[in-house]
mmCIF file of C-alpha atoms (C1' of nucleotides) in Angstrom:
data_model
loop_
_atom_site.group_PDB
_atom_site.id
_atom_site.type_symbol
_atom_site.label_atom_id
_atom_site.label_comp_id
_atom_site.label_asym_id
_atom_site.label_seq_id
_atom_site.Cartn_x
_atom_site.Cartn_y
_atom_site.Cartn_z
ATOM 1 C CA UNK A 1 -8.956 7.608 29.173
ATOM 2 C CA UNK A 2 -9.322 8.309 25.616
ATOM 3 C CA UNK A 3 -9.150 6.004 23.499
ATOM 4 C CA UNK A 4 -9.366 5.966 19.820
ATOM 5 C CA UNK A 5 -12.358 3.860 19.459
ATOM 6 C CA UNK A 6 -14.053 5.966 21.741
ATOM 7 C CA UNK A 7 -13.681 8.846 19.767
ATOM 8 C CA UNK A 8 -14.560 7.033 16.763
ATOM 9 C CA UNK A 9 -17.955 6.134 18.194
ATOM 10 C CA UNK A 10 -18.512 9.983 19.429
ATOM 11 C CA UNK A 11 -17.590 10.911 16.173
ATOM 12 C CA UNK A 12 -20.282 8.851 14.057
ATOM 13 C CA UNK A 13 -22.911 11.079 15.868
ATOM 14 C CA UNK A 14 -21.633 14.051 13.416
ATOM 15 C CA UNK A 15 -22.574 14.218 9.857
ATOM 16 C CA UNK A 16 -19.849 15.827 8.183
ATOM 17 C CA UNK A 17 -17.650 12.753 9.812
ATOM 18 C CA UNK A 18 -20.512 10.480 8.306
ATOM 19 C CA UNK A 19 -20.013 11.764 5.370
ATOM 20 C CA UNK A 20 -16.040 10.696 4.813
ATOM 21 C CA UNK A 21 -16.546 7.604 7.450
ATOM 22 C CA UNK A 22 -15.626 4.836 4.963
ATOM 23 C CA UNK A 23 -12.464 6.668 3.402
ATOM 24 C CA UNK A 24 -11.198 6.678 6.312
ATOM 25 C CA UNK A 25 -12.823 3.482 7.980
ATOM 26 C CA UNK A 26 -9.399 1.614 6.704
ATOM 27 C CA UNK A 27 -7.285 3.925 7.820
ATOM 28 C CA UNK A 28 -8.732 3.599 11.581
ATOM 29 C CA UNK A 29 -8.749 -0.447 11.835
ATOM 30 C CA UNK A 30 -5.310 -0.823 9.960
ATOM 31 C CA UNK A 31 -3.860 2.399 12.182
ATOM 32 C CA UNK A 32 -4.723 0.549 14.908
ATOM 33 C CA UNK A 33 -3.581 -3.336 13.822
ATOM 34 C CA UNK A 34 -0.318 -1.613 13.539
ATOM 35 C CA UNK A 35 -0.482 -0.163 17.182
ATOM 36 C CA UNK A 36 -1.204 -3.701 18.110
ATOM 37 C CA UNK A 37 1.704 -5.147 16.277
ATOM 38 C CA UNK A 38 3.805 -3.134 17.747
ATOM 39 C CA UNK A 39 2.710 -3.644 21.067
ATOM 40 C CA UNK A 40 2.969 -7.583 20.917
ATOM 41 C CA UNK A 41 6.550 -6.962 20.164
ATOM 42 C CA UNK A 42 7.063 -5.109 22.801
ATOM 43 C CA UNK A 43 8.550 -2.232 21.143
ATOM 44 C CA UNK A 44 8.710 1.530 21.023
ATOM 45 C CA UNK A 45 7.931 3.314 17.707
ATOM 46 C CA UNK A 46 12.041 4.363 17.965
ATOM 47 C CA UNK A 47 12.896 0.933 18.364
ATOM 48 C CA UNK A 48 10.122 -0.544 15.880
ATOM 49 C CA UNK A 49 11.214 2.178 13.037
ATOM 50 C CA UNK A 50 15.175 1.331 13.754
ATOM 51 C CA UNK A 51 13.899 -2.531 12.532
ATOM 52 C CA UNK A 52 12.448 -0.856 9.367
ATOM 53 C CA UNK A 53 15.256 1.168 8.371
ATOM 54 C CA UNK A 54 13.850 4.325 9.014
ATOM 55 C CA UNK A 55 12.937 6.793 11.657
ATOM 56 C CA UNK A 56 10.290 7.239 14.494
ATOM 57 C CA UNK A 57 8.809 9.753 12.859
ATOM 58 C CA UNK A 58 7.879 8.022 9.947
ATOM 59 C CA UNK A 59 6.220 5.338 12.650
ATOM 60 C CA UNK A 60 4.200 7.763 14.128
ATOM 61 C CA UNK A 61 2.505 9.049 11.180
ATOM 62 C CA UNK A 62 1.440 5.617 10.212
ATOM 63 C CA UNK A 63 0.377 4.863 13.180
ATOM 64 C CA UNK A 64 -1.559 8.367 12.804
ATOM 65 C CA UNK A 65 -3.290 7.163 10.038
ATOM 66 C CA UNK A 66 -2.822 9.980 7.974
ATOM 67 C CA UNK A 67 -1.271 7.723 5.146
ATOM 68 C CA UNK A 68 -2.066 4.764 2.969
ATOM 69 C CA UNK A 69 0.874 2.601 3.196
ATOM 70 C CA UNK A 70 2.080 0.490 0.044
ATOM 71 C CA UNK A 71 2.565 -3.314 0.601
ATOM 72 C CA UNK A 72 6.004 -2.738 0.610
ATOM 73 C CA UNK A 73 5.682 -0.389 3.846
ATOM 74 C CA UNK A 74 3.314 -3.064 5.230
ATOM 75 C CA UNK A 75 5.649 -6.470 4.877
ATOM 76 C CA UNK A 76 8.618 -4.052 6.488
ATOM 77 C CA UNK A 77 6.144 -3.439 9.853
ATOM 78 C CA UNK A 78 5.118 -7.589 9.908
ATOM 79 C CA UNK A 79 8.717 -8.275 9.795
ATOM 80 C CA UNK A 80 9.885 -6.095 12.221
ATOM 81 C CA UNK A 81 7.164 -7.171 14.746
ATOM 82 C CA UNK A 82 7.419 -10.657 13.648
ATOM 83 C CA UNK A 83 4.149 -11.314 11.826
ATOM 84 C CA UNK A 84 2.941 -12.246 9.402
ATOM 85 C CA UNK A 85 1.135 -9.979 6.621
ATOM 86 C CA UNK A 86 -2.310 -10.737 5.883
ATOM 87 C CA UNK A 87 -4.203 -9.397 3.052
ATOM 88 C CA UNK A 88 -7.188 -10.554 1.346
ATOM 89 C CA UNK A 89 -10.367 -9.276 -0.698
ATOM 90 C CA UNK A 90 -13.462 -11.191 1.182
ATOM 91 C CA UNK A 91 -16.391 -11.358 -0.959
ATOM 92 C CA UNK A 92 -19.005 -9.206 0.783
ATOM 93 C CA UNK A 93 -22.344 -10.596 1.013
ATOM 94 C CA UNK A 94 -24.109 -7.535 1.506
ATOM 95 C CA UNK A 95 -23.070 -6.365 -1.779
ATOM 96 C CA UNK A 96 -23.701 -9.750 -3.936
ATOM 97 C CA UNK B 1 -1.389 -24.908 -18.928
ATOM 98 C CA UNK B 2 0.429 -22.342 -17.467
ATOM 99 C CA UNK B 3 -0.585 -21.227 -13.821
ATOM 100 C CA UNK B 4 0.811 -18.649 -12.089
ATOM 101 C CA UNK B 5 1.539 -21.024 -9.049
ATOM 102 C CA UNK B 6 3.507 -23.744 -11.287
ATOM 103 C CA UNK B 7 6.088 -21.338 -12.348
ATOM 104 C CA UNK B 8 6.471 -20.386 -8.504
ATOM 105 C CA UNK B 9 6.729 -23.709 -8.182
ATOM 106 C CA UNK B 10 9.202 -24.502 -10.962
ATOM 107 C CA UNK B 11 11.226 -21.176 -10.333
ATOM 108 C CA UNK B 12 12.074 -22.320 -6.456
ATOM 109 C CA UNK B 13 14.374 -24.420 -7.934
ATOM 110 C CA UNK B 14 16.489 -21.552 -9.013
ATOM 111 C CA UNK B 15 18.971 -20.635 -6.197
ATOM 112 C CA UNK B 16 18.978 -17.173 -7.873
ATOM 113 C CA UNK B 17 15.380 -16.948 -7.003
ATOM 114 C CA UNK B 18 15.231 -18.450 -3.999
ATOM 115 C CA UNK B 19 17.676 -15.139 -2.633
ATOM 116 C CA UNK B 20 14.940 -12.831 -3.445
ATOM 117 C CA UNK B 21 11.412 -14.960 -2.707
ATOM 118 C CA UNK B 22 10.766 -13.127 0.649
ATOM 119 C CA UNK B 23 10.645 -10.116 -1.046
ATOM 120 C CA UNK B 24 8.573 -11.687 -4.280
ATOM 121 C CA UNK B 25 6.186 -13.572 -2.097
ATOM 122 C CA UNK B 26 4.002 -10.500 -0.822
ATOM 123 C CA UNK B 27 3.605 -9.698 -4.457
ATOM 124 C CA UNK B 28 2.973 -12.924 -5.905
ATOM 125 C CA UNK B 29 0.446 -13.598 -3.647
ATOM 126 C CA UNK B 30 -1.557 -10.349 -3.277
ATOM 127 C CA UNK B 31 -1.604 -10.254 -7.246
ATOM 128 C CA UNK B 32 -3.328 -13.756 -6.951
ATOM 129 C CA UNK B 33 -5.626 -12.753 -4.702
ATOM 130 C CA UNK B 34 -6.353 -9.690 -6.938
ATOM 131 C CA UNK B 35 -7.038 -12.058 -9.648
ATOM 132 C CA UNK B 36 -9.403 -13.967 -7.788
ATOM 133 C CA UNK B 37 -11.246 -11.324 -6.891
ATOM 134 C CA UNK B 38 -11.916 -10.034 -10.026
ATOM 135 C CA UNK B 39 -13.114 -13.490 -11.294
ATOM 136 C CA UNK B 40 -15.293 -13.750 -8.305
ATOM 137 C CA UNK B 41 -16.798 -10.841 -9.789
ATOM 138 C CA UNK B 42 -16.793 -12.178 -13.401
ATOM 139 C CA UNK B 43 -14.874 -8.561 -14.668
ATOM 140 C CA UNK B 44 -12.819 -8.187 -17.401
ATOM 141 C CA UNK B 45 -9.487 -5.953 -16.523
ATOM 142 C CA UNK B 46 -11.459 -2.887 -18.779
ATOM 143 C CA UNK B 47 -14.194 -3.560 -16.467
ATOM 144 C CA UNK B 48 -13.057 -3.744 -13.264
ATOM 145 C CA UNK B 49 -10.601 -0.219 -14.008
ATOM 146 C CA UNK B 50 -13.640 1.220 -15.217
ATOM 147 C CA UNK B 51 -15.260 0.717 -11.840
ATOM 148 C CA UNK B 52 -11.593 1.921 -9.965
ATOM 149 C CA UNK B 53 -11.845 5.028 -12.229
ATOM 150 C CA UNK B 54 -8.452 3.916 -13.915
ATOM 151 C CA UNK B 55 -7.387 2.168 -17.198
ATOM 152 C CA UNK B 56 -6.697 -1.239 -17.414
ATOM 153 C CA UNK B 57 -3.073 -1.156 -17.868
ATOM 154 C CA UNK B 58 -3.229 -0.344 -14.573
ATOM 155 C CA UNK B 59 -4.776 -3.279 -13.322
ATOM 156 C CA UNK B 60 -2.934 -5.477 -15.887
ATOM 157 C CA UNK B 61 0.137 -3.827 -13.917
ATOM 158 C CA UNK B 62 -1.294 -4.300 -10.579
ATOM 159 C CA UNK B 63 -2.225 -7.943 -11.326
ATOM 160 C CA UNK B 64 1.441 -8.737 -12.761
ATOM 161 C CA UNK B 65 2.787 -8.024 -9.073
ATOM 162 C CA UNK B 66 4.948 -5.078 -10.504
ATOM 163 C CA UNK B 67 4.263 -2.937 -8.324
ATOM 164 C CA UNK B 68 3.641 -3.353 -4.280
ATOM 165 C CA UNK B 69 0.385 -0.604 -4.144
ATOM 166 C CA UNK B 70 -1.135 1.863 -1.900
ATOM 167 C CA UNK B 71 -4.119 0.204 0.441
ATOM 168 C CA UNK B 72 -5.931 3.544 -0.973
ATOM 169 C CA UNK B 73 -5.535 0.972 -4.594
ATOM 170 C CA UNK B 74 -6.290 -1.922 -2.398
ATOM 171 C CA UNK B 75 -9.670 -0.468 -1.032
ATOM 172 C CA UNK B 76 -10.165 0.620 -4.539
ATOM 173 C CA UNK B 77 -10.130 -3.065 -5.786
ATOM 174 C CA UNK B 78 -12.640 -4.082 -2.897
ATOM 175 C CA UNK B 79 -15.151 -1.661 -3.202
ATOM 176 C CA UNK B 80 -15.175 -2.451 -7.064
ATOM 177 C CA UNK B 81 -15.144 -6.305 -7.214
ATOM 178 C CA UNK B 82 -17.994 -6.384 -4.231
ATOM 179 C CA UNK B 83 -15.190 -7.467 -1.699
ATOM 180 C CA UNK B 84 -14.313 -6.439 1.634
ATOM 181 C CA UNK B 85 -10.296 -5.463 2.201
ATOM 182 C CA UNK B 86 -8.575 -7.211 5.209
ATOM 183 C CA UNK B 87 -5.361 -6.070 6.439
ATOM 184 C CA UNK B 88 -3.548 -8.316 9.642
ATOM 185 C CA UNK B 89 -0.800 -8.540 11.276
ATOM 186 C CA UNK B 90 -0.834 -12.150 12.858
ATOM 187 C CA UNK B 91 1.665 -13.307 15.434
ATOM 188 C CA UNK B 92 4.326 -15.542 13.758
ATOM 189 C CA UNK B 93 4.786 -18.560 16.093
ATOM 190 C CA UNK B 94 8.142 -19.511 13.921
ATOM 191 C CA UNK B 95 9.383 -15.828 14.706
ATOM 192 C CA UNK B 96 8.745 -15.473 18.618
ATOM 193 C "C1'" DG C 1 7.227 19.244 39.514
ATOM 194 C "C1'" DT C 2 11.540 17.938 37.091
ATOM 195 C "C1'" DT C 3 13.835 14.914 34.110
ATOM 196 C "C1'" DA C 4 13.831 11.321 30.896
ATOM 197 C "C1'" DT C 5 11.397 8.843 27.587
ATOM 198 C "C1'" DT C 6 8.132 8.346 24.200
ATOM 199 C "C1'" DT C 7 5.056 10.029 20.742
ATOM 200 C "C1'" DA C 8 3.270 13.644 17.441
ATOM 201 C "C1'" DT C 9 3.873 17.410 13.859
ATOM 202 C "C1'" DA C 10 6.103 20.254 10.441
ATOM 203 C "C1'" DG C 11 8.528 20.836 6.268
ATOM 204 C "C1'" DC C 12 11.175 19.430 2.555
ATOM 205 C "C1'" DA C 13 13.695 16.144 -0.841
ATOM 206 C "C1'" DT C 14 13.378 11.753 -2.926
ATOM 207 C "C1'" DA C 15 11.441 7.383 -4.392
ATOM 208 C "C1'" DT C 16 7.715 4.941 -6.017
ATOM 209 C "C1'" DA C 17 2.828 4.135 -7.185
ATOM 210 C "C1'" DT C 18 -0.567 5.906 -10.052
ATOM 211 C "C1'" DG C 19 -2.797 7.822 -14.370
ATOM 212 C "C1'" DC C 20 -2.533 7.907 -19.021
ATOM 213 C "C1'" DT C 21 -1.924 6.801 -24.233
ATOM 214 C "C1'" DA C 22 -0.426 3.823 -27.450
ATOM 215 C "C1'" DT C 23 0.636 -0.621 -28.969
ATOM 216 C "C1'" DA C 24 2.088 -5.390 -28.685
ATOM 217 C "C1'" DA C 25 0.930 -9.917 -27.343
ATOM 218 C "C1'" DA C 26 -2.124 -13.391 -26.138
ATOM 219 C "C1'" DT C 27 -6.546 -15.487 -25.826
ATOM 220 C "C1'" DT C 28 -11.145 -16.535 -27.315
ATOM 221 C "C1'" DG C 29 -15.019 -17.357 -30.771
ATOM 222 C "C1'" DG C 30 -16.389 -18.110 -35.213
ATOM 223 C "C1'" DC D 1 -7.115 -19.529 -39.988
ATOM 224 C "C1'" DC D 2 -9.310 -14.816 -39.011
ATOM 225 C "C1'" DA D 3 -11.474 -11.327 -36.297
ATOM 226 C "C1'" DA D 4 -12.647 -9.723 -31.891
ATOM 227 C "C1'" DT D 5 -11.658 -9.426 -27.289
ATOM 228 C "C1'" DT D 6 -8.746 -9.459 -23.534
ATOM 229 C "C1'" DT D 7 -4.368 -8.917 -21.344
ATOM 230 C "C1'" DA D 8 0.572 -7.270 -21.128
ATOM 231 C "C1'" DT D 9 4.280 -3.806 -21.821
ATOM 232 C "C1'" DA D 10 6.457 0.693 -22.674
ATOM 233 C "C1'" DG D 11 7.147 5.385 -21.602
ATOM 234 C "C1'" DC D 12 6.162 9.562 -19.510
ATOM 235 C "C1'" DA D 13 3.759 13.074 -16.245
ATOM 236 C "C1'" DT D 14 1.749 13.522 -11.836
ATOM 237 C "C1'" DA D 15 0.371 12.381 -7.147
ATOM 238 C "C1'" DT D 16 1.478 10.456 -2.957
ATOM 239 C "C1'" DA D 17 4.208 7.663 0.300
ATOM 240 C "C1'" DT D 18 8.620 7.559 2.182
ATOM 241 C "C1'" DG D 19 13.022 9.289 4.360
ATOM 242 C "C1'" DC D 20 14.868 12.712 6.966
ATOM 243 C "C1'" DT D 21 15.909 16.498 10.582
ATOM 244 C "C1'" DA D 22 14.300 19.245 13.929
ATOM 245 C "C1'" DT D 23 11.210 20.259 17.496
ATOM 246 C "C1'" DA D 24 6.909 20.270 20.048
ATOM 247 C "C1'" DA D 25 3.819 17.748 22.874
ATOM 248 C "C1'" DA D 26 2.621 14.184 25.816
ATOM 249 C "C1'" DT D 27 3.726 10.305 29.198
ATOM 250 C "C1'" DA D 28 6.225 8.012 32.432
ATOM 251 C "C1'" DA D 29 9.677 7.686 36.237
ATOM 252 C "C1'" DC D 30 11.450 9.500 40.086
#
DNA sequence: GTTATTTATAGCATATATGCTATAAATTGG
DNA sequence: CCAATTTATAGCATATATGCTATAAATAAC
């Protein structure tokens, strides 16, 4: 079974993926909170997008992770799945 | 003294504004927490667009909630005001 | 293994965020 | 007050996310 975290792990072993690890590092965790959103609701990516107004395709490819949603995108997905949006800027210690 | 939060305050009074809050809250409150995190980091708007690789009418416009942005911005902020981005869906008890 | 269901990709038009310059407005320091 | 600094707004060009249809690929059900 293959899942994505799995790959992500094989995947820090190689360099070039190194190199672009944390633009994408965002991509990965908030691809994947969306999977989970989705799944605590129980719903399908047809059903989930027909909450949102839109279609399945548009789903999958944030779920993909091949975009960077705007907030607006983002309240439309907590809604639908009935959460709540979190967002917040943490001050990171290892950079103070 | 006028704080962001007061006029929120004040403003929920309005029945015109109640009708579109849901919509306004996202905003209002990630362009607070913007704020904060560029005090945190003691940055001037200049400074902290300087550091995003942008202008600062761009982060004026980003901190007046004008605009609902990309998590590409949002990442953009982080890195630049030593913060770490979190994104979450959480499970709305008042929804389920 | 065949069918039905679900998910992923492609390609294009549209909407919206971003980047930018200039300037106004507000705030701060003296 | 005045000057200097900081923040807000306007307007336009560009980049990117979104909306959409169609279809392929993968999974699940039987």
């Amino acid at each position: 079974m293959t899942h994505i975290s799995d790959l992500h792990n094989q995947w820090l072993e190689n360099p070039e993926y190194r190199a672009t690890y944390d633009a994408l590092e965002e991509e990965f965790t908030l691809a994947t909170a969306l999977i989970e959103a989705r799944s605590r609701a129980g719903l399908t990516q047809g059903e989930l997008a027909e909450r949102m107004q839109t279609t399945q395709s548009v789903v999958a490819r944030l779920e993909g992770g091949h975009v960077m949603p705007t907030t607006r995108t983002l309240e439309k997905i907590a809604k639908a799945t009935g959460s709540r949006l979190k967002i917040s800027f943490e001050p990171d210690a290892a950079h103070t």
